[in-house]
mmCIF file of C-alpha atoms in Angstrom:
data_model
loop_
_atom_site.group_PDB
_atom_site.id
_atom_site.type_symbol
_atom_site.label_atom_id
_atom_site.label_comp_id
_atom_site.label_asym_id
_atom_site.label_seq_id
_atom_site.Cartn_x
_atom_site.Cartn_y
_atom_site.Cartn_z
ATOM 1 C CA UNK A 1 82.228 -114.422 79.474
ATOM 2 C CA UNK A 2 82.983 -113.604 82.978
ATOM 3 C CA UNK A 3 86.740 -112.155 84.152
ATOM 4 C CA UNK A 4 88.065 -108.771 85.612
ATOM 5 C CA UNK A 5 86.754 -106.007 83.739
ATOM 6 C CA UNK A 6 89.666 -103.893 81.556
ATOM 7 C CA UNK A 7 90.061 -100.426 82.688
ATOM 8 C CA UNK A 8 92.151 -98.089 80.178
ATOM 9 C CA UNK A 9 95.155 -96.284 81.900
ATOM 10 C CA UNK A 10 95.221 -92.417 82.404
ATOM 11 C CA UNK A 11 97.808 -90.159 80.664
ATOM 12 C CA UNK A 12 99.268 -89.847 84.031
ATOM 13 C CA UNK A 13 99.911 -93.608 84.510
ATOM 14 C CA UNK A 14 101.107 -94.076 81.127
ATOM 15 C CA UNK A 15 103.704 -91.652 81.822
ATOM 16 C CA UNK A 16 104.786 -93.520 85.055
ATOM 17 C CA UNK A 17 104.629 -96.984 83.554
ATOM 18 C CA UNK A 18 107.109 -95.123 80.765
ATOM 19 C CA UNK A 19 109.221 -94.059 83.648
ATOM 20 C CA UNK A 20 109.209 -97.126 85.296
ATOM 21 C CA UNK A 21 110.646 -99.320 82.126
ATOM 22 C CA UNK A 22 113.094 -96.601 81.063
ATOM 23 C CA UNK A 23 114.406 -96.845 84.713
ATOM 24 C CA UNK A 24 114.567 -100.351 84.803
ATOM 25 C CA UNK A 25 116.388 -100.481 81.488
ATOM 26 C CA UNK A 26 119.010 -98.234 82.361
ATOM 27 C CA UNK A 27 119.381 -100.139 85.490
ATOM 28 C CA UNK A 28 120.191 -103.560 83.295
ATOM 29 C CA UNK A 29 122.520 -101.271 81.299
ATOM 30 C CA UNK A 30 124.262 -100.072 83.948
ATOM 31 C CA UNK A 31 125.057 -104.023 85.524
ATOM 32 C CA UNK A 32 126.130 -105.023 81.868
ATOM 33 C CA UNK A 33 128.501 -102.301 81.809
ATOM 34 C CA UNK A 34 130.026 -102.356 84.887
ATOM 35 C CA UNK A 35 130.737 -106.169 84.534
ATOM 36 C CA UNK A 36 132.270 -105.546 81.466
ATOM 37 C CA UNK A 37 134.309 -102.548 81.827
ATOM 38 C CA UNK A 38 135.319 -103.153 85.695
ATOM 39 C CA UNK A 39 138.556 -103.076 85.083
ATOM 40 C CA UNK A 40 138.612 -99.969 83.280
ATOM 41 C CA UNK A 41 136.578 -98.222 85.863
ATOM 42 C CA UNK A 42 139.144 -98.814 88.886
ATOM 43 C CA UNK A 43 137.728 -96.049 90.988
ATOM 44 C CA UNK A 44 133.587 -97.307 90.792
ATOM 45 C CA UNK A 45 132.733 -97.595 94.522
ATOM 46 C CA UNK A 46 133.090 -101.555 96.070
ATOM 47 C CA UNK A 47 132.201 -103.291 99.045
ATOM 48 C CA UNK A 48 135.873 -103.220 99.692
ATOM 49 C CA UNK A 49 135.856 -99.338 99.352
ATOM 50 C CA UNK A 50 133.103 -98.994 102.330
ATOM 51 C CA UNK A 51 135.261 -101.798 104.409
ATOM 52 C CA UNK A 52 137.905 -99.607 105.173
ATOM 53 C CA UNK A 53 135.738 -98.209 107.670
ATOM 54 C CA UNK A 54 137.081 -100.888 109.703
ATOM 55 C CA UNK A 55 139.889 -99.679 112.053
ATOM 56 C CA UNK A 56 143.212 -101.404 111.171
ATOM 57 C CA UNK A 57 144.267 -104.316 113.942
ATOM 58 C CA UNK A 58 148.056 -103.764 114.779
ATOM 59 C CA UNK A 59 149.318 -106.441 112.664
ATOM 60 C CA UNK A 60 147.768 -104.589 109.555
ATOM 61 C CA UNK A 61 148.843 -101.565 109.641
ATOM 62 C CA UNK A 62 152.736 -101.891 107.953
ATOM 63 C CA UNK A 63 150.580 -103.062 104.955
ATOM 64 C CA UNK A 64 149.886 -100.548 102.345
ATOM 65 C CA UNK A 65 150.825 -97.622 100.456
ATOM 66 C CA UNK A 66 151.367 -94.164 100.663
ATOM 67 C CA UNK A 67 149.003 -91.870 98.797
ATOM 68 C CA UNK A 68 149.231 -88.478 97.708
ATOM 69 C CA UNK A 69 147.976 -85.667 100.405
ATOM 70 C CA UNK A 70 149.377 -82.088 99.114
ATOM 71 C CA UNK A 71 150.223 -79.352 102.030
ATOM 72 C CA UNK A 72 150.741 -76.074 101.756
ATOM 73 C CA UNK A 73 154.397 -75.353 101.567
ATOM 74 C CA UNK A 74 154.707 -71.653 100.206
ATOM 75 C CA UNK A 75 156.102 -70.612 103.840
ATOM 76 C CA UNK A 76 157.781 -72.568 106.856
ATOM 77 C CA UNK A 77 154.487 -71.463 108.562
ATOM 78 C CA UNK A 78 152.233 -72.589 106.418
ATOM 79 C CA UNK A 79 153.979 -76.297 106.312
ATOM 80 C CA UNK A 80 154.204 -76.410 109.930
ATOM 81 C CA UNK A 81 150.362 -75.590 110.065
ATOM 82 C CA UNK A 82 149.686 -78.130 107.197
ATOM 83 C CA UNK A 83 152.087 -80.717 109.290
ATOM 84 C CA UNK A 84 150.468 -80.198 112.495
ATOM 85 C CA UNK A 85 153.713 -78.790 114.302
ATOM 86 C CA UNK A 86 152.991 -76.309 116.887
ATOM 87 C CA UNK A 87 156.323 -76.352 118.665
ATOM 88 C CA UNK A 88 159.122 -73.721 118.448
ATOM 89 C CA UNK A 89 161.486 -73.254 115.512
ATOM 90 C CA UNK A 90 164.601 -72.997 117.630
ATOM 91 C CA UNK A 91 165.822 -76.324 117.605
ATOM 92 C CA UNK A 92 168.441 -78.720 116.316
ATOM 93 C CA UNK A 93 164.946 -81.535 115.324
ATOM 94 C CA UNK A 94 163.908 -78.827 112.564
ATOM 95 C CA UNK A 95 167.687 -78.483 111.226
ATOM 96 C CA UNK A 96 166.308 -79.323 107.529
ATOM 97 C CA UNK A 97 164.584 -76.439 106.994
ATOM 98 C CA UNK A 98 165.966 -74.011 109.900
ATOM 99 C CA UNK A 99 169.385 -74.086 109.065
ATOM 100 C CA UNK A 100 168.986 -74.199 105.016
ATOM 101 C CA UNK A 101 165.464 -72.765 104.087
ATOM 102 C CA UNK A 102 166.216 -73.953 100.561
ATOM 103 C CA UNK A 103 165.080 -77.159 101.529
ATOM 104 C CA UNK A 104 161.782 -75.970 101.897
ATOM 105 C CA UNK A 105 160.438 -77.320 98.189
ATOM 106 C CA UNK A 106 162.007 -80.725 99.462
ATOM 107 C CA UNK A 107 160.449 -80.447 102.912
ATOM 108 C CA UNK A 108 157.120 -79.584 101.526
ATOM 109 C CA UNK A 109 157.346 -82.573 99.051
ATOM 110 C CA UNK A 110 158.455 -84.935 101.673
ATOM 111 C CA UNK A 111 155.178 -84.142 103.327
ATOM 112 C CA UNK A 112 152.917 -84.723 100.708
ATOM 113 C CA UNK A 113 152.117 -87.794 101.478
ATOM 114 C CA UNK A 114 150.227 -90.349 104.204
ATOM 115 C CA UNK A 115 150.094 -93.763 104.606
ATOM 116 C CA UNK A 116 146.788 -95.961 103.809
ATOM 117 C CA UNK A 117 146.816 -99.207 105.104
ATOM 118 C CA UNK A 118 145.294 -102.018 102.858
ATOM 119 C CA UNK A 119 141.448 -102.579 103.493
ATOM 120 C CA UNK A 120 141.271 -100.794 106.858
ATOM 121 C CA UNK A 121 141.921 -97.136 108.118
ATOM 122 C CA UNK A 122 143.641 -95.531 111.096
ATOM 123 C CA UNK A 123 142.144 -93.663 114.050
ATOM 124 C CA UNK A 124 142.651 -89.865 112.672
ATOM 125 C CA UNK A 125 145.645 -88.361 114.893
ATOM 126 C CA UNK A 126 143.889 -85.416 117.013
ATOM 127 C CA UNK A 127 146.162 -84.513 119.943
ATOM 128 C CA UNK A 128 143.368 -83.109 122.105
ATOM 129 C CA UNK A 129 142.035 -86.966 122.058
ATOM 130 C CA UNK A 130 145.356 -88.215 123.089
ATOM 131 C CA UNK A 131 145.380 -85.810 125.999
ATOM 132 C CA UNK A 132 142.045 -87.127 127.068
ATOM 133 C CA UNK A 133 143.324 -90.715 126.646
ATOM 134 C CA UNK A 134 146.833 -90.304 128.229
ATOM 135 C CA UNK A 135 144.976 -88.611 131.731
ATOM 136 C CA UNK A 136 142.504 -91.160 131.658
ATOM 137 C CA UNK A 137 144.125 -93.211 134.636
ATOM 138 C CA UNK A 138 144.804 -89.786 136.557
ATOM 139 C CA UNK A 139 141.145 -89.133 136.121
ATOM 140 C CA UNK A 140 139.864 -92.885 137.266
ATOM 141 C CA UNK A 141 142.557 -92.494 140.389
ATOM 142 C CA UNK A 142 144.697 -95.171 138.855
ATOM 143 C CA UNK A 143 148.564 -95.258 138.654
ATOM 144 C CA UNK A 144 150.330 -94.356 135.644
ATOM 145 C CA UNK A 145 150.453 -91.543 133.076
ATOM 146 C CA UNK A 146 152.580 -90.150 130.017
ATOM 147 C CA UNK A 147 155.071 -91.672 127.790
ATOM 148 C CA UNK A 148 159.248 -92.531 128.189
ATOM 149 C CA UNK A 149 160.666 -92.676 124.665
ATOM 150 C CA UNK A 150 163.965 -94.565 125.387
ATOM 151 C CA UNK A 151 166.336 -95.448 122.677
ATOM 152 C CA UNK A 152 169.070 -93.692 120.167
ATOM 153 C CA UNK A 153 169.223 -90.810 117.918
ATOM 154 C CA UNK A 154 166.300 -92.019 115.706
ATOM 155 C CA UNK A 155 164.377 -92.495 119.146
ATOM 156 C CA UNK A 156 164.778 -88.945 120.055
ATOM 157 C CA UNK A 157 163.783 -87.856 116.773
ATOM 158 C CA UNK A 158 160.403 -90.029 117.559
ATOM 159 C CA UNK A 159 159.993 -88.158 120.937
ATOM 160 C CA UNK A 160 160.952 -84.711 118.898
ATOM 161 C CA UNK A 161 157.787 -85.355 116.608
ATOM 162 C CA UNK A 162 155.523 -86.316 119.399
ATOM 163 C CA UNK A 163 156.411 -82.965 121.293
ATOM 164 C CA UNK A 164 155.796 -80.711 118.088
ATOM 165 C CA UNK A 165 152.710 -82.847 117.211
ATOM 166 C CA UNK A 166 151.548 -81.952 121.009
ATOM 167 C CA UNK A 167 152.603 -78.711 121.134
ATOM 168 C CA UNK A 168 149.486 -77.000 121.970
ATOM 169 C CA UNK A 169 148.736 -79.217 124.932
ATOM 170 C CA UNK A 170 152.083 -78.771 126.618
ATOM 171 C CA UNK A 171 151.976 -77.645 130.056
ATOM 172 C CA UNK A 172 155.406 -76.881 130.676
ATOM 173 C CA UNK A 173 159.184 -77.628 129.675
ATOM 174 C CA UNK A 174 160.305 -79.199 126.681
ATOM 175 C CA UNK A 175 162.655 -81.956 124.946
ATOM 176 C CA UNK A 176 166.195 -80.635 124.252
ATOM 177 C CA UNK A 177 168.549 -82.245 121.880
ATOM 178 C CA UNK A 178 170.518 -83.567 125.126
ATOM 179 C CA UNK A 179 170.410 -87.269 126.612
ATOM 180 C CA UNK A 180 167.636 -86.483 128.867
ATOM 181 C CA UNK A 181 164.878 -84.519 129.271
ATOM 182 C CA UNK A 182 161.018 -84.414 129.307
ATOM 183 C CA UNK A 183 157.764 -82.345 129.429
ATOM 184 C CA UNK A 184 154.361 -82.495 130.669
ATOM 185 C CA UNK A 185 151.006 -82.423 128.985
ATOM 186 C CA UNK A 186 147.948 -80.569 130.642
ATOM 187 C CA UNK A 187 145.040 -82.174 132.310
ATOM 188 C CA UNK A 188 147.147 -84.334 134.367
ATOM 189 C CA UNK A 189 148.053 -86.489 131.045
ATOM 190 C CA UNK A 190 151.616 -86.883 132.802
ATOM 191 C CA UNK A 191 155.106 -86.284 131.658
ATOM 192 C CA UNK A 192 156.440 -87.743 128.538
ATOM 193 C CA UNK A 193 160.279 -88.072 128.469
ATOM 194 C CA UNK A 194 163.346 -89.396 126.519
ATOM 195 C CA UNK A 195 166.201 -90.989 127.499
ATOM 196 C CA UNK A 196 169.585 -91.702 125.172
ATOM 197 C CA UNK A 197 170.545 -95.225 125.427
ATOM 198 C CA UNK A 198 171.529 -97.021 122.291
ATOM 199 C CA UNK A 199 171.296 -100.432 123.281
ATOM 200 C CA UNK A 200 168.939 -99.917 126.325
ATOM 201 C CA UNK A 201 171.630 -102.115 128.474
ATOM 202 C CA UNK A 202 174.897 -101.080 129.765
ATOM 203 C CA UNK A 203 177.072 -102.296 126.519
ATOM 204 C CA UNK A 204 180.203 -103.097 129.610
ATOM 205 C CA UNK A 205 178.564 -106.426 130.853
ATOM 206 C CA UNK A 206 175.500 -106.182 128.550
ATOM 207 C CA UNK A 207 173.188 -105.282 131.661
ATOM 208 C CA UNK A 208 170.602 -103.181 132.464
ATOM 209 C CA UNK A 209 170.972 -100.668 135.473
ATOM 210 C CA UNK A 210 168.367 -101.245 138.078
ATOM 211 C CA UNK A 211 166.286 -97.967 139.511
ATOM 212 C CA UNK A 212 168.460 -98.527 143.173
ATOM 213 C CA UNK A 213 171.511 -98.840 141.325
ATOM 214 C CA UNK A 214 173.949 -95.081 140.776
ATOM 215 C CA UNK A 215 174.633 -94.517 137.236
ATOM 216 C CA UNK A 216 177.969 -94.490 137.005
ATOM 217 C CA UNK A 217 180.097 -91.245 136.899
ATOM 218 C CA UNK A 218 182.134 -91.996 133.236
ATOM 219 C CA UNK A 219 179.096 -93.225 131.853
ATOM 220 C CA UNK A 220 178.752 -92.838 128.245
ATOM 221 C CA UNK A 221 176.604 -90.119 126.690
ATOM 222 C CA UNK A 222 174.670 -92.355 124.682
ATOM 223 C CA UNK A 223 173.762 -94.812 127.366
ATOM 224 C CA UNK A 224 171.963 -93.216 130.002
ATOM 225 C CA UNK A 225 170.401 -94.684 132.723
ATOM 226 C CA UNK A 226 166.568 -95.131 132.207
ATOM 227 C CA UNK A 227 164.655 -97.396 134.365
ATOM 228 C CA UNK A 228 164.032 -94.746 137.208
ATOM 229 C CA UNK A 229 161.691 -92.896 135.308
ATOM 230 C CA UNK A 230 159.116 -95.574 134.171
ATOM 231 C CA UNK A 231 157.115 -95.864 137.338
ATOM 232 C CA UNK A 232 154.725 -93.197 136.824
ATOM 233 C CA UNK A 233 154.297 -93.763 133.323
ATOM 234 C CA UNK A 234 151.434 -95.483 131.659
ATOM 235 C CA UNK A 235 153.385 -96.552 128.047
ATOM 236 C CA UNK A 236 157.211 -97.183 127.561
ATOM 237 C CA UNK A 237 158.244 -96.894 124.061
ATOM 238 C CA UNK A 238 161.947 -98.322 123.143
ATOM 239 C CA UNK A 239 163.519 -99.066 120.107
ATOM 240 C CA UNK A 240 167.406 -100.383 119.872
ATOM 241 C CA UNK A 241 169.110 -101.694 116.463
ATOM 242 C CA UNK A 242 171.117 -99.197 114.400
ATOM 243 C CA UNK A 243 173.969 -99.121 116.737
ATOM 244 C CA UNK A 244 174.381 -103.268 117.541
ATOM 245 C CA UNK A 245 176.729 -103.438 114.710
ATOM 246 C CA UNK A 246 177.004 -106.678 112.729
ATOM 247 C CA UNK A 247 174.407 -109.681 113.061
ATOM 248 C CA UNK A 248 176.558 -112.621 113.694
ATOM 249 C CA UNK A 249 175.185 -115.354 115.923
ATOM 250 C CA UNK A 250 176.620 -114.159 119.023
ATOM 251 C CA UNK A 251 174.912 -110.621 118.407
ATOM 252 C CA UNK A 252 171.598 -112.091 117.717
ATOM 253 C CA UNK A 253 171.996 -114.096 120.640
ATOM 254 C CA UNK A 254 172.814 -111.237 122.904
ATOM 255 C CA UNK A 255 170.177 -108.946 121.268
ATOM 256 C CA UNK A 256 167.722 -112.010 122.187
ATOM 257 C CA UNK A 257 168.570 -111.830 125.748
ATOM 258 C CA UNK A 258 168.274 -108.232 125.941
ATOM 259 C CA UNK A 259 164.788 -108.361 125.040
ATOM 260 C CA UNK A 260 163.772 -110.429 127.726
ATOM 261 C CA UNK A 261 165.573 -108.698 130.426
ATOM 262 C CA UNK A 262 163.752 -105.726 129.150
ATOM 263 C CA UNK A 263 160.526 -107.124 129.247
ATOM 264 C CA UNK A 264 161.098 -108.653 132.539
ATOM 265 C CA UNK A 265 161.509 -105.499 134.021
ATOM 266 C CA UNK A 266 158.768 -103.758 132.539
ATOM 267 C CA UNK A 267 156.647 -106.578 133.982
ATOM 268 C CA UNK A 268 157.285 -105.381 137.338
ATOM 269 C CA UNK A 269 154.852 -102.538 136.922
ATOM 270 C CA UNK A 270 151.573 -104.012 136.248
ATOM 271 C CA UNK A 271 150.031 -100.682 134.993
ATOM 272 C CA UNK A 272 152.875 -100.383 132.352
ATOM 273 C CA UNK A 273 152.529 -101.255 128.312
ATOM 274 C CA UNK A 274 155.587 -101.833 126.693
ATOM 275 C CA UNK A 275 155.653 -100.572 122.977
ATOM 276 C CA UNK A 276 158.471 -101.863 120.734
ATOM 277 C CA UNK A 277 159.274 -99.322 118.010
ATOM 278 C CA UNK A 278 160.141 -101.607 115.228
ATOM 279 C CA UNK A 279 163.720 -100.851 113.549
ATOM 280 C CA UNK A 280 163.604 -99.494 110.170
ATOM 281 C CA UNK A 281 166.450 -99.140 107.563
ATOM 282 C CA UNK A 282 168.214 -96.127 105.610
ATOM 283 C CA UNK A 283 168.251 -95.903 101.845
ATOM 284 C CA UNK A 284 171.071 -96.183 99.810
ATOM 285 C CA UNK A 285 171.485 -93.275 97.340
ATOM 286 C CA UNK A 286 168.965 -91.586 99.170
ATOM 287 C CA UNK A 287 169.640 -88.193 97.067
ATOM 288 C CA UNK A 288 167.812 -89.976 93.871
ATOM 289 C CA UNK A 289 164.387 -90.055 95.215
ATOM 290 C CA UNK A 290 162.032 -87.378 95.627
ATOM 291 C CA UNK A 291 158.708 -89.301 96.694
ATOM 292 C CA UNK A 292 157.850 -92.749 98.145
ATOM 293 C CA UNK A 293 158.298 -96.315 96.440
ATOM 294 C CA UNK A 294 155.850 -98.601 95.500
ATOM 295 C CA UNK A 295 157.402 -101.665 96.765
ATOM 296 C CA UNK A 296 160.138 -102.212 98.891
ATOM 297 C CA UNK A 297 163.647 -103.188 97.644
ATOM 298 C CA UNK A 298 166.014 -104.907 100.317
ATOM 299 C CA UNK A 299 169.134 -104.311 97.983
ATOM 300 C CA UNK A 300 168.373 -99.875 98.869
ATOM 301 C CA UNK A 301 169.252 -101.593 102.837
ATOM 302 C CA UNK A 302 172.470 -103.052 102.374
ATOM 303 C CA UNK A 303 175.072 -100.369 103.568
ATOM 304 C CA UNK A 304 176.163 -100.352 107.410
ATOM 305 C CA UNK A 305 174.323 -102.691 109.366
ATOM 306 C CA UNK A 306 171.149 -102.050 107.950
ATOM 307 C CA UNK A 307 170.459 -105.377 106.957
ATOM 308 C CA UNK A 308 170.327 -106.693 110.432
ATOM 309 C CA UNK A 309 167.029 -104.501 111.285
ATOM 310 C CA UNK A 310 164.744 -107.040 110.322
ATOM 311 C CA UNK A 311 166.661 -110.011 112.329
ATOM 312 C CA UNK A 312 166.294 -107.484 115.679
ATOM 313 C CA UNK A 313 162.334 -106.926 114.644
ATOM 314 C CA UNK A 314 162.037 -110.487 114.093
ATOM 315 C CA UNK A 315 163.429 -111.322 117.578
ATOM 316 C CA UNK A 316 161.247 -108.890 119.272
ATOM 317 C CA UNK A 317 158.272 -110.038 117.612
ATOM 318 C CA UNK A 318 159.051 -113.738 118.672
ATOM 319 C CA UNK A 319 159.716 -112.380 122.356
ATOM 320 C CA UNK A 320 156.658 -110.282 122.322
ATOM 321 C CA UNK A 321 154.285 -113.751 121.544
ATOM 322 C CA UNK A 322 154.788 -114.656 124.904
ATOM 323 C CA UNK A 323 153.648 -111.297 126.462
ATOM 324 C CA UNK A 324 150.513 -110.302 124.794
ATOM 325 C CA UNK A 325 150.016 -107.430 126.784
ATOM 326 C CA UNK A 326 153.125 -105.560 125.457
ATOM 327 C CA UNK A 327 152.858 -104.177 121.639
ATOM 328 C CA UNK A 328 154.930 -104.473 118.724
ATOM 329 C CA UNK A 329 154.656 -101.117 116.798
ATOM 330 C CA UNK A 330 155.601 -102.064 113.094
ATOM 331 C CA UNK A 331 156.337 -98.687 111.335
ATOM 332 C CA UNK A 332 157.879 -100.614 108.386
ATOM 333 C CA UNK A 333 155.799 -98.163 106.002
ATOM 334 C CA UNK A 334 158.936 -95.773 105.981
ATOM 335 C CA UNK A 335 161.108 -98.565 104.425
ATOM 336 C CA UNK A 336 159.215 -96.858 101.299
ATOM 337 C CA UNK A 337 160.371 -93.443 101.966
ATOM 338 C CA UNK A 338 164.258 -92.977 100.318
ATOM 339 C CA UNK A 339 162.848 -89.476 100.042
ATOM 340 C CA UNK A 340 162.734 -86.703 103.046
ATOM 341 C CA UNK A 341 165.956 -87.939 104.395
ATOM 342 C CA UNK A 342 167.928 -85.316 106.542
ATOM 343 C CA UNK A 343 171.050 -85.222 104.799
ATOM 344 C CA UNK A 344 170.978 -87.263 101.314
ATOM 345 C CA UNK A 345 173.783 -89.063 100.718
ATOM 346 C CA UNK A 346 175.566 -88.138 103.825
ATOM 347 C CA UNK A 347 172.354 -88.996 106.424
ATOM 348 C CA UNK A 348 170.113 -91.517 104.850
ATOM 349 C CA UNK A 349 168.994 -92.936 107.690
ATOM 350 C CA UNK A 350 167.361 -89.798 109.854
ATOM 351 C CA UNK A 351 164.656 -87.618 108.569
ATOM 352 C CA UNK A 352 163.870 -84.301 108.463
ATOM 353 C CA UNK A 353 160.963 -82.984 110.883
ATOM 354 C CA UNK A 354 158.221 -82.629 110.164
ATOM 355 C CA UNK A 355 158.465 -85.221 108.195
ATOM 356 C CA UNK A 356 157.867 -89.109 107.822
ATOM 357 C CA UNK A 357 158.867 -90.108 111.170
ATOM 358 C CA UNK A 358 155.563 -88.081 112.359
ATOM 359 C CA UNK A 359 153.789 -91.314 110.842
ATOM 360 C CA UNK A 360 155.543 -93.143 113.719
ATOM 361 C CA UNK A 361 153.557 -91.344 116.372
ATOM 362 C CA UNK A 362 150.393 -91.595 114.140
ATOM 363 C CA UNK A 363 150.548 -94.889 114.495
ATOM 364 C CA UNK A 364 151.346 -95.089 117.767
ATOM 365 C CA UNK A 365 148.750 -92.784 118.470
ATOM 366 C CA UNK A 366 146.242 -95.693 116.415
ATOM 367 C CA UNK A 367 147.706 -98.392 118.613
ATOM 368 C CA UNK A 368 147.009 -96.611 121.920
ATOM 369 C CA UNK A 369 143.522 -95.285 120.877
ATOM 370 C CA UNK A 370 142.360 -99.146 120.089
ATOM 371 C CA UNK A 371 143.474 -100.186 123.753
#
């Protein structure tokens, strides 16, 4: 009978075959175990885990959760380093600690969280990279550098947080607690300015003061002219909402006219991108909270005119749909942050710095770096 000759396996070959069989059995057992107990093993790596390497689109950054990210809060100096703050201490912006050192544990707790969008990731904040990005037009000989922040006291916090995060790269000056200020970044990244104007328009007549118009001598402290400061900027970041009072139909109609007037003005400058930061309401009884919420509760935001904030945001979204060059910066993640407010139960709208407001700048960084 013809056929293939039988050849006995050597001892080494037999051991190799045994190992192959053991490996195959182990893989099969692992597969069935994972299929059976996947609900009990939520931390096993999955394809969705690796999909988070994709950077978030702008419309995805507000969906997610706050995850623990402990900081070193043993001393104020250590906390500042952990938070990435390199600004000086002698300022109202940092009053939560500098005016009351006993607040350090609460401040450390409020900074021990990071925002994680769902199924995507943010660009990691890098102050040096931000300087390089903001100086790009200067290097290329194009018009426009720096950022102008315009809005109310929450926008002042936004700009002061930006200053503290960029402190190592400031060439000169600093923001005060007054209504108008600016500082210069190094390497041609331009000036960072702030103008306090609670409505963006003048409430007398609800009109925008143009660059060539004189600011009235009796102008209010918190409705300053800002249009003359935009021409040399690349980005103008605005917000208004907290001072608009009720959200009755006449108010909403006036608010909508304001959004269109602001965009019409900015569009005179093709090199400028308008970034509208969303309005985020405060939280009732905020002293009760020492950590972020898992889910938002609209009933927590029913004091003052906070319930109107979502309506104002919707108006901006609708207006910006017709102007895709400009951007809606959704910082709704802080709706889940009843902790970290500046004066619990006395001021449950503003936040301590460093604190949740810093994430407005991390999200701003993500949006700008993605352009």
